[in-house]
Amino acid sequence: MISRYQRVTYCNKCCSKNLCNSDNCSSIITPNTTPAITTQGTTTLIPVDGQWSAWTAWDICSKTCGTGGITERQRTCNNPAPSAGGKDCVGGHVETQNCSGSQDPQIIQSAQNFTKPTGSQIVIPCLVPGGTSPAHAPNITWVAPQIVGRPIPTNLAQLPNGSLSIDRLTLENVGPYSCTLTTDCGTYDSAKFWVSIQQSRTLLSTL
């Protein structure tokens, strides 16, 4: 033991032994994230209580359309984690809330009637917001006239934006048309149209 009358020169480094100043700090303590107190050759760790990390961002809603979905976010007890007998974080690590999927699109025009001369080109719109390019083409289904004794129209083409093009109006095109928009939630909206042939003045005068 060092006499109380002995002059002690303090070392400049931490060391693991009691009275370490007498051996010029030959043993160095390895740094530890947990605070410690060293007394009489025994190292005592200081308890560290756990603390929550920040919440993560909310997850994607469990439903892609409509209401009644659930979303959640999480946090972790690691800021810092409890150590040396410290207390765990208080509270839950998961938080939930109700959510809704993105609103379904709607057909944005009302029913219309199309009357043009024979041989005309007609474009029947079935427009949906965001469906103006092939990359965002809506899921639209058309039903053309199917009149008994008249062939099913063959001069039709559906355009990238969902509209229907009649290349050359003939008698087989006369009648009702309908377009139906289908989404992840099922059938959502529809619109009906009527196509007819405009009578020429010559034909009307003979009648």
C-alpha atoms as an extended CHARMM CRD file, in Angstrom:
* protein
*
       207  EXT
         1         1  MET       CA              0.0000000000        0.0000000000        0.0000000000  PROA      1               0.0000000000
         2         2  ILE       CA              1.0820000000        3.5630000000       -0.5860000000  PROA      2               0.0000000000
         3         3  SER       CA              1.6860000000        5.4670000000        2.5740000000  PROA      3               0.0000000000
         4         4  ARG       CA             -0.4880000000        8.4630000000        3.0450000000  PROA      4               0.0000000000
         5         5  TYR       CA              2.6870000000       10.4460000000        3.3430000000  PROA      5               0.0000000000
         6         6  GLN       CA              3.9780000000        9.1890000000        0.0060000000  PROA      6               0.0000000000
         7         7  ARG       CA              3.7050000000       11.6180000000       -2.8680000000  PROA      7               0.0000000000
         8         8  VAL       CA              1.4530000000       10.2370000000       -5.6050000000  PROA      8               0.0000000000
         9         9  THR       CA              2.0000000000       11.1910000000       -9.2200000000  PROA      9               0.0000000000
        10        10  TYR       CA             -1.2720000000       10.7710000000      -11.1140000000  PROA      10              0.0000000000
        11        11  CYS       CA             -1.0830000000        8.8910000000      -14.3770000000  PROA      11              0.0000000000
        12        12  ASN       CA             -2.5070000000       10.3400000000      -17.5830000000  PROA      12              0.0000000000
        13        13  LYS       CA             -4.4210000000        7.1890000000      -18.6360000000  PROA      13              0.0000000000
        14        14  CYS       CA             -7.1160000000        5.0340000000      -17.1180000000  PROA      14              0.0000000000
        15        15  CYS       CA             -5.8920000000        1.6990000000      -15.8630000000  PROA      15              0.0000000000
        16        16  SER       CA             -7.4800000000       -1.4180000000      -14.4700000000  PROA      16              0.0000000000
        17        17  LYS       CA             -5.5070000000       -1.9380000000      -11.2620000000  PROA      17              0.0000000000
        18        18  ASN       CA             -5.9560000000       -0.3880000000       -7.8830000000  PROA      18              0.0000000000
        19        19  LEU       CA             -3.0830000000        1.9890000000       -7.0810000000  PROA      19              0.0000000000
        20        20  CYS       CA             -2.3600000000        2.0210000000      -10.7860000000  PROA      20              0.0000000000
        21        21  ASN       CA             -0.2340000000        5.1300000000      -10.4680000000  PROA      21              0.0000000000
        22        22  SER       CA              2.4990000000        3.0130000000       -8.9520000000  PROA      22              0.0000000000
        23        23  ASP       CA              2.9490000000        0.9380000000      -12.1150000000  PROA      23              0.0000000000
        24        24  ASN       CA              2.7540000000        3.7720000000      -14.6160000000  PROA      24              0.0000000000
        25        25  CYS       CA             -0.6500000000        2.6960000000      -16.0040000000  PROA      25              0.0000000000
        26        26  SER       CA              0.6340000000       -0.4560000000      -17.6510000000  PROA      26              0.0000000000
        27        27  SER       CA             -2.8820000000       -1.9150000000      -17.9410000000  PROA      27              0.0000000000
        28        28  ILE       CA             -5.4080000000        0.1000000000      -19.9330000000  PROA      28              0.0000000000
        29        29  ILE       CA             -9.1900000000       -0.3370000000      -19.7300000000  PROA      29              0.0000000000
        30        30  THR       CA            -10.8920000000       -1.0410000000      -23.0640000000  PROA      30              0.0000000000
        31        31  PRO       CA            -13.6170000000        1.5870000000      -23.7000000000  PROA      31              0.0000000000
        32        32  ASN       CA            -17.1780000000        0.3830000000      -23.0380000000  PROA      32              0.0000000000
        33        33  THR       CA            -20.4670000000        1.9850000000      -24.0460000000  PROA      33              0.0000000000
        34        34  THR       CA            -21.8400000000        1.2850000000      -20.5500000000  PROA      34              0.0000000000
        35        35  PRO       CA            -20.5930000000        3.7000000000      -17.8720000000  PROA      35              0.0000000000
        36        36  ALA       CA            -18.6040000000        1.9930000000      -15.1050000000  PROA      36              0.0000000000
        37        37  ILE       CA            -17.2050000000        2.7520000000      -11.7050000000  PROA      37              0.0000000000
        38        38  THR       CA            -13.9500000000        1.0770000000      -10.6130000000  PROA      38              0.0000000000
        39        39  THR       CA            -13.3560000000        0.6680000000       -6.8960000000  PROA      39              0.0000000000
        40        40  GLN       CA            -10.8590000000       -1.5560000000       -5.0660000000  PROA      40              0.0000000000
        41        41  GLY       CA            -10.1310000000       -3.5980000000       -8.2160000000  PROA      41              0.0000000000
        42        42  THR       CA            -13.8460000000       -4.2980000000       -8.9610000000  PROA      42              0.0000000000
        43        43  THR       CA            -15.6150000000       -2.7310000000      -11.9460000000  PROA      43              0.0000000000
        44        44  THR       CA            -19.3160000000       -1.9590000000      -11.3810000000  PROA      44              0.0000000000
        45        45  LEU       CA            -21.4700000000       -1.2220000000      -14.4460000000  PROA      45              0.0000000000
        46        46  ILE       CA            -23.9680000000        1.6190000000      -14.1730000000  PROA      46              0.0000000000
        47        47  PRO       CA            -27.5320000000        0.6070000000      -15.2310000000  PROA      47              0.0000000000
        48        48  VAL       CA            -28.7100000000        2.3090000000      -18.4170000000  PROA      48              0.0000000000
        49        49  ASP       CA            -32.4490000000        2.5700000000      -19.0830000000  PROA      49              0.0000000000
        50        50  GLY       CA            -33.6410000000        1.9230000000      -22.6300000000  PROA      50              0.0000000000
        51        51  GLN       CA            -34.9850000000        4.7300000000      -24.8010000000  PROA      51              0.0000000000
        52        52  TRP       CA            -37.1390000000        4.5300000000      -27.9380000000  PROA      52              0.0000000000
        53        53  SER       CA            -35.8760000000        5.2970000000      -31.4040000000  PROA      53              0.0000000000
        54        54  ALA       CA            -37.9020000000        7.5640000000      -33.6930000000  PROA      54              0.0000000000
        55        55  TRP       CA            -41.0190000000        6.0920000000      -35.3250000000  PROA      55              0.0000000000
        56        56  THR       CA            -40.6300000000        4.6660000000      -38.8130000000  PROA      56              0.0000000000
        57        57  ALA       CA            -42.7820000000        5.9870000000      -41.6640000000  PROA      57              0.0000000000
        58        58  TRP       CA            -46.3170000000        4.5890000000      -41.9500000000  PROA      58              0.0000000000
        59        59  ASP       CA            -46.5500000000        1.3730000000      -43.9860000000  PROA      59              0.0000000000
        60        60  ILE       CA            -48.6050000000        1.0990000000      -47.1760000000  PROA      60              0.0000000000
        61        61  CYS       CA            -52.3220000000        0.7580000000      -46.4720000000  PROA      61              0.0000000000
        62        62  SER       CA            -53.4810000000       -2.8580000000      -46.3100000000  PROA      62              0.0000000000
        63        63  LYS       CA            -56.2560000000       -2.0760000000      -48.8460000000  PROA      63              0.0000000000
        64        64  THR       CA            -55.4610000000       -0.7390000000      -52.2980000000  PROA      64              0.0000000000
        65        65  CYS       CA            -58.9310000000        0.7590000000      -52.7050000000  PROA      65              0.0000000000
        66        66  GLY       CA            -61.8970000000        1.6380000000      -50.5490000000  PROA      66              0.0000000000
        67        67  THR       CA            -61.9640000000        2.0840000000      -46.7780000000  PROA      67              0.0000000000
        68        68  GLY       CA            -61.2910000000       -0.2310000000      -43.8310000000  PROA      68              0.0000000000
        69        69  GLY       CA            -57.5590000000       -0.6850000000      -44.2940000000  PROA      69              0.0000000000
        70        70  ILE       CA            -54.8690000000       -0.7090000000      -41.5870000000  PROA      70              0.0000000000
        71        71  THR       CA            -51.4260000000        0.8720000000      -41.6330000000  PROA      71              0.0000000000
        72        72  GLU       CA            -48.7370000000        0.6680000000      -38.9580000000  PROA      72              0.0000000000
        73        73  ARG       CA            -45.4160000000        2.1240000000      -37.9170000000  PROA      73              0.0000000000
        74        74  GLN       CA            -42.7570000000        0.7930000000      -35.5490000000  PROA      74              0.0000000000
        75        75  ARG       CA            -40.0300000000        1.9100000000      -33.1940000000  PROA      75              0.0000000000
        76        76  THR       CA            -37.1590000000        0.0930000000      -31.4750000000  PROA      76              0.0000000000
        77        77  CYS       CA            -35.8460000000        0.2320000000      -27.9150000000  PROA      77              0.0000000000
        78        78  ASN       CA            -32.2590000000        0.8640000000      -28.9390000000  PROA      78              0.0000000000
        79        79  ASN       CA            -31.6040000000        4.5440000000      -28.3720000000  PROA      79              0.0000000000
        80        80  PRO       CA            -29.8860000000        3.3280000000      -26.2330000000  PROA      80              0.0000000000
        81        81  ALA       CA            -30.8540000000       -0.2620000000      -25.5360000000  PROA      81              0.0000000000
        82        82  PRO       CA            -31.2090000000       -1.1610000000      -21.8260000000  PROA      82              0.0000000000
        83        83  SER       CA            -28.0090000000       -2.5450000000      -20.2800000000  PROA      83              0.0000000000
        84        84  ALA       CA            -26.5380000000       -3.5240000000      -16.9250000000  PROA      84              0.0000000000
        85        85  GLY       CA            -29.9840000000       -4.1180000000      -15.4590000000  PROA      85              0.0000000000
        86        86  GLY       CA            -31.4990000000       -0.9070000000      -16.8030000000  PROA      86              0.0000000000
        87        87  LYS       CA            -35.2380000000       -0.6300000000      -17.4550000000  PROA      87              0.0000000000
        88        88  ASP       CA            -36.8800000000       -1.5490000000      -20.7410000000  PROA      88              0.0000000000
        89        89  CYS       CA            -38.6590000000        1.1240000000      -22.7630000000  PROA      89              0.0000000000
        90        90  VAL       CA            -42.1860000000        1.8720000000      -21.6110000000  PROA      90              0.0000000000
        91        91  GLY       CA            -45.0020000000        1.4660000000      -24.1650000000  PROA      91              0.0000000000
        92        92  GLY       CA            -45.5530000000       -0.5180000000      -27.3390000000  PROA      92              0.0000000000
        93        93  HSD       CA            -43.2260000000       -0.7900000000      -30.3080000000  PROA      93              0.0000000000
        94        94  VAL       CA            -46.0450000000       -0.8790000000      -32.9020000000  PROA      94              0.0000000000
        95        95  GLU       CA            -48.7040000000        1.7690000000      -33.5840000000  PROA      95              0.0000000000
        96        96  THR       CA            -51.6340000000        1.2750000000      -36.0000000000  PROA      96              0.0000000000
        97        97  GLN       CA            -54.3060000000        3.4700000000      -37.5420000000  PROA      97              0.0000000000
        98        98  ASN       CA            -57.1490000000        3.1550000000      -40.0370000000  PROA      98              0.0000000000
        99        99  CYS       CA            -56.5030000000        4.0990000000      -43.6470000000  PROA      99              0.0000000000
       100       100  SER       CA            -58.1310000000        4.1320000000      -47.0720000000  PROA      100             0.0000000000
       101       101  GLY       CA            -56.7760000000        3.0620000000      -50.4320000000  PROA      101             0.0000000000
       102       102  SER       CA            -56.3990000000        5.5400000000      -53.2470000000  PROA      102             0.0000000000
       103       103  GLN       CA            -59.7610000000        6.7360000000      -54.5220000000  PROA      103             0.0000000000
       104       104  ASP       CA            -61.0280000000        4.8280000000      -57.5360000000  PROA      104             0.0000000000
       105       105  PRO       CA            -61.2480000000        6.7770000000      -60.7880000000  PROA      105             0.0000000000
       106       106  GLN       CA            -64.5620000000        7.5670000000      -62.4290000000  PROA      106             0.0000000000
       107       107  ILE       CA            -65.6800000000        7.9700000000      -66.0230000000  PROA      107             0.0000000000
       108       108  ILE       CA            -65.7790000000       11.7260000000      -66.4560000000  PROA      108             0.0000000000
       109       109  GLN       CA            -68.4100000000       12.2410000000      -69.1530000000  PROA      109             0.0000000000
       110       110  SER       CA            -72.1400000000       11.5850000000      -69.2720000000  PROA      110             0.0000000000
       111       111  ALA       CA            -74.0520000000        9.5790000000      -71.8690000000  PROA      111             0.0000000000
       112       112  GLN       CA            -74.1700000000       11.0650000000      -75.3520000000  PROA      112             0.0000000000
       113       113  ASN       CA            -75.8370000000       10.4420000000      -78.6840000000  PROA      113             0.0000000000
       114       114  PHE       CA            -73.7800000000       10.3760000000      -81.8900000000  PROA      114             0.0000000000
       115       115  THR       CA            -75.5160000000       10.9960000000      -85.2160000000  PROA      115             0.0000000000
       116       116  LYS       CA            -73.3590000000       11.3290000000      -88.3300000000  PROA      116             0.0000000000
       117       117  PRO       CA            -73.5790000000       10.5190000000      -92.0460000000  PROA      117             0.0000000000
       118       118  THR       CA            -72.6590000000        7.0990000000      -93.3720000000  PROA      118             0.0000000000
       119       119  GLY       CA            -68.9040000000        6.6560000000      -93.7480000000  PROA      119             0.0000000000
       120       120  SER       CA            -68.0220000000        9.1280000000      -91.0000000000  PROA      120             0.0000000000
       121       121  GLN       CA            -65.4510000000        8.4250000000      -88.3310000000  PROA      121             0.0000000000
       122       122  ILE       CA            -66.6750000000        8.5960000000      -84.7370000000  PROA      122             0.0000000000
       123       123  VAL       CA            -64.7310000000        8.5260000000      -81.4960000000  PROA      123             0.0000000000
       124       124  ILE       CA            -66.8820000000        7.6330000000      -78.4990000000  PROA      124             0.0000000000
       125       125  PRO       CA            -65.1490000000        8.8730000000      -75.3410000000  PROA      125             0.0000000000
       126       126  CYS       CA            -64.8710000000        6.8220000000      -72.1690000000  PROA      126             0.0000000000
       127       127  LEU       CA            -62.4040000000        9.0690000000      -70.3760000000  PROA      127             0.0000000000
       128       128  VAL       CA            -60.8810000000        8.4350000000      -66.9600000000  PROA      128             0.0000000000
       129       129  PRO       CA            -58.6020000000       10.8560000000      -65.0480000000  PROA      129             0.0000000000
       130       130  GLY       CA            -54.9720000000        9.8160000000      -65.5250000000  PROA      130             0.0000000000
       131       131  GLY       CA            -55.8360000000        7.4970000000      -68.4180000000  PROA      131             0.0000000000
       132       132  THR       CA            -54.5370000000        9.6620000000      -71.2260000000  PROA      132             0.0000000000
       133       133  SER       CA            -51.4760000000        7.6110000000      -72.1970000000  PROA      133             0.0000000000
       134       134  PRO       CA            -50.7580000000        3.9260000000      -72.9060000000  PROA      134             0.0000000000
       135       135  ALA       CA            -48.6110000000        3.7740000000      -69.7530000000  PROA      135             0.0000000000
       136       136  HSD       CA            -51.6810000000        4.6320000000      -67.6630000000  PROA      136             0.0000000000
       137       137  ALA       CA            -54.3760000000        3.0040000000      -69.7760000000  PROA      137             0.0000000000
       138       138  PRO       CA            -57.5350000000        2.3310000000      -67.7360000000  PROA      138             0.0000000000
       139       139  ASN       CA            -59.1480000000       -1.1020000000      -67.6770000000  PROA      139             0.0000000000
       140       140  ILE       CA            -62.1940000000       -0.3410000000      -69.8370000000  PROA      140             0.0000000000
       141       141  THR       CA            -64.4810000000       -2.8410000000      -71.5400000000  PROA      141             0.0000000000
       142       142  TRP       CA            -66.8310000000       -1.9050000000      -74.3830000000  PROA      142             0.0000000000
       143       143  VAL       CA            -70.0790000000       -3.5740000000      -75.3880000000  PROA      143             0.0000000000
       144       144  ALA       CA            -71.1430000000       -2.8680000000      -78.9940000000  PROA      144             0.0000000000
       145       145  PRO       CA            -74.6280000000       -3.3370000000      -80.5070000000  PROA      145             0.0000000000
       146       146  GLN       CA            -75.5860000000       -6.9620000000      -81.0800000000  PROA      146             0.0000000000
       147       147  ILE       CA            -78.8790000000       -6.7160000000      -82.8890000000  PROA      147             0.0000000000
       148       148  VAL       CA            -80.5230000000       -9.8640000000      -84.2110000000  PROA      148             0.0000000000
       149       149  GLY       CA            -80.0390000000      -10.1880000000      -87.9490000000  PROA      149             0.0000000000
       150       150  ARG       CA            -77.2150000000       -7.6570000000      -88.0270000000  PROA      150             0.0000000000
       151       151  PRO       CA            -73.5110000000       -8.5340000000      -87.8860000000  PROA      151             0.0000000000
       152       152  ILE       CA            -71.3870000000       -7.5360000000      -84.9040000000  PROA      152             0.0000000000
       153       153  PRO       CA            -69.4070000000       -4.3950000000      -85.8480000000  PROA      153             0.0000000000
       154       154  THR       CA            -65.8880000000       -5.1650000000      -87.0340000000  PROA      154             0.0000000000
       155       155  ASN       CA            -64.7380000000       -1.6150000000      -87.7940000000  PROA      155             0.0000000000
       156       156  LEU       CA            -64.0570000000       -0.7570000000      -84.1410000000  PROA      156             0.0000000000
       157       157  ALA       CA            -60.8030000000       -0.0610000000      -82.3050000000  PROA      157             0.0000000000
       158       158  GLN       CA            -60.2430000000        0.8100000000      -78.6550000000  PROA      158             0.0000000000
       159       159  LEU       CA            -57.8170000000        3.7050000000      -78.2150000000  PROA      159             0.0000000000
       160       160  PRO       CA            -55.0560000000        3.8630000000      -75.5530000000  PROA      160             0.0000000000
       161       161  ASN       CA            -57.0710000000        6.3250000000      -73.4500000000  PROA      161             0.0000000000
       162       162  GLY       CA            -60.0480000000        3.9310000000      -73.3440000000  PROA      162             0.0000000000
       163       163  SER       CA            -62.2200000000        5.6050000000      -75.9840000000  PROA      163             0.0000000000
       164       164  LEU       CA            -63.7590000000        3.6370000000      -78.8700000000  PROA      164             0.0000000000
       165       165  SER       CA            -63.1350000000        4.5650000000      -82.5060000000  PROA      165             0.0000000000
       166       166  ILE       CA            -65.5720000000        3.6910000000      -85.2950000000  PROA      166             0.0000000000
       167       167  ASP       CA            -63.4190000000        3.8090000000      -88.4040000000  PROA      167             0.0000000000
       168       168  ARG       CA            -66.2550000000        4.0920000000      -90.9250000000  PROA      168             0.0000000000
       169       169  LEU       CA            -69.8640000000        4.4150000000      -89.8110000000  PROA      169             0.0000000000
       170       170  THR       CA            -72.1770000000        1.8170000000      -91.3580000000  PROA      170             0.0000000000
       171       171  LEU       CA            -75.5900000000        0.3770000000      -90.5730000000  PROA      171             0.0000000000
       172       172  GLU       CA            -74.0180000000       -2.3070000000      -88.4030000000  PROA      172             0.0000000000
       173       173  ASN       CA            -72.7720000000        0.4120000000      -86.0430000000  PROA      173             0.0000000000
       174       174  VAL       CA            -76.2250000000        1.7580000000      -85.2500000000  PROA      174             0.0000000000
       175       175  GLY       CA            -77.4170000000        1.0760000000      -81.7210000000  PROA      175             0.0000000000
       176       176  PRO       CA            -76.3950000000        1.2910000000      -78.0620000000  PROA      176             0.0000000000
       177       177  TYR       CA            -72.8080000000        1.2140000000      -76.8040000000  PROA      177             0.0000000000
       178       178  SER       CA            -71.6080000000        1.0250000000      -73.2270000000  PROA      178             0.0000000000
       179       179  CYS       CA            -68.2120000000        1.2460000000      -71.5630000000  PROA      179             0.0000000000
       180       180  THR       CA            -67.4420000000       -0.1900000000      -68.1390000000  PROA      180             0.0000000000
       181       181  LEU       CA            -64.4890000000        0.7870000000      -65.9630000000  PROA      181             0.0000000000
       182       182  THR       CA            -63.0740000000       -2.0060000000      -63.7800000000  PROA      182             0.0000000000
       183       183  THR       CA            -60.7360000000       -1.3630000000      -60.8460000000  PROA      183             0.0000000000
       184       184  ASP       CA            -59.0680000000       -3.4630000000      -58.1440000000  PROA      184             0.0000000000
       185       185  CYS       CA            -62.3140000000       -3.1820000000      -56.1850000000  PROA      185             0.0000000000
       186       186  GLY       CA            -64.3780000000       -4.5440000000      -59.0730000000  PROA      186             0.0000000000
       187       187  THR       CA            -66.7080000000       -2.7900000000      -61.4860000000  PROA      187             0.0000000000
       188       188  TYR       CA            -66.8850000000        0.8480000000      -60.4910000000  PROA      188             0.0000000000
       189       189  ASP       CA            -68.5240000000        2.9590000000      -63.1920000000  PROA      189             0.0000000000
       190       190  SER       CA            -70.1260000000        2.7570000000      -66.6220000000  PROA      190             0.0000000000
       191       191  ALA       CA            -71.5740000000        5.0100000000      -69.3160000000  PROA      191             0.0000000000
       192       192  LYS       CA            -73.9690000000        4.4200000000      -72.2100000000  PROA      192             0.0000000000
       193       193  PHE       CA            -74.0820000000        5.9520000000      -75.6900000000  PROA      193             0.0000000000
       194       194  TRP       CA            -76.2610000000        5.7280000000      -78.7940000000  PROA      194             0.0000000000
       195       195  VAL       CA            -74.9610000000        5.8260000000      -82.3540000000  PROA      195             0.0000000000
       196       196  SER       CA            -77.2310000000        6.5080000000      -85.3320000000  PROA      196             0.0000000000
       197       197  ILE       CA            -76.8680000000        7.4190000000      -89.0130000000  PROA      197             0.0000000000
       198       198  GLN       CA            -77.8550000000       10.8930000000      -90.1530000000  PROA      198             0.0000000000
       199       199  GLN       CA            -80.3610000000       10.7610000000      -93.0200000000  PROA      199             0.0000000000
       200       200  SER       CA            -79.3770000000       12.7080000000      -96.1350000000  PROA      200             0.0000000000
       201       201  ARG       CA            -81.5970000000       15.5060000000      -97.4760000000  PROA      201             0.0000000000
       202       202  THR       CA            -82.1000000000       13.6200000000     -100.7520000000  PROA      202             0.0000000000
       203       203  LEU       CA            -83.4920000000       10.6020000000      -98.9260000000  PROA      203             0.0000000000
       204       204  LEU       CA            -85.7020000000       12.7650000000      -96.7530000000  PROA      204             0.0000000000
       205       205  SER       CA            -87.1790000000       14.5630000000      -99.8340000000  PROA      205             0.0000000000
       206       206  THR       CA            -88.0900000000       11.2260000000     -101.4630000000  PROA      206             0.0000000000
       207       207  LEU       CA            -89.8280000000       10.1570000000      -98.2830000000  PROA      207             0.0000000000
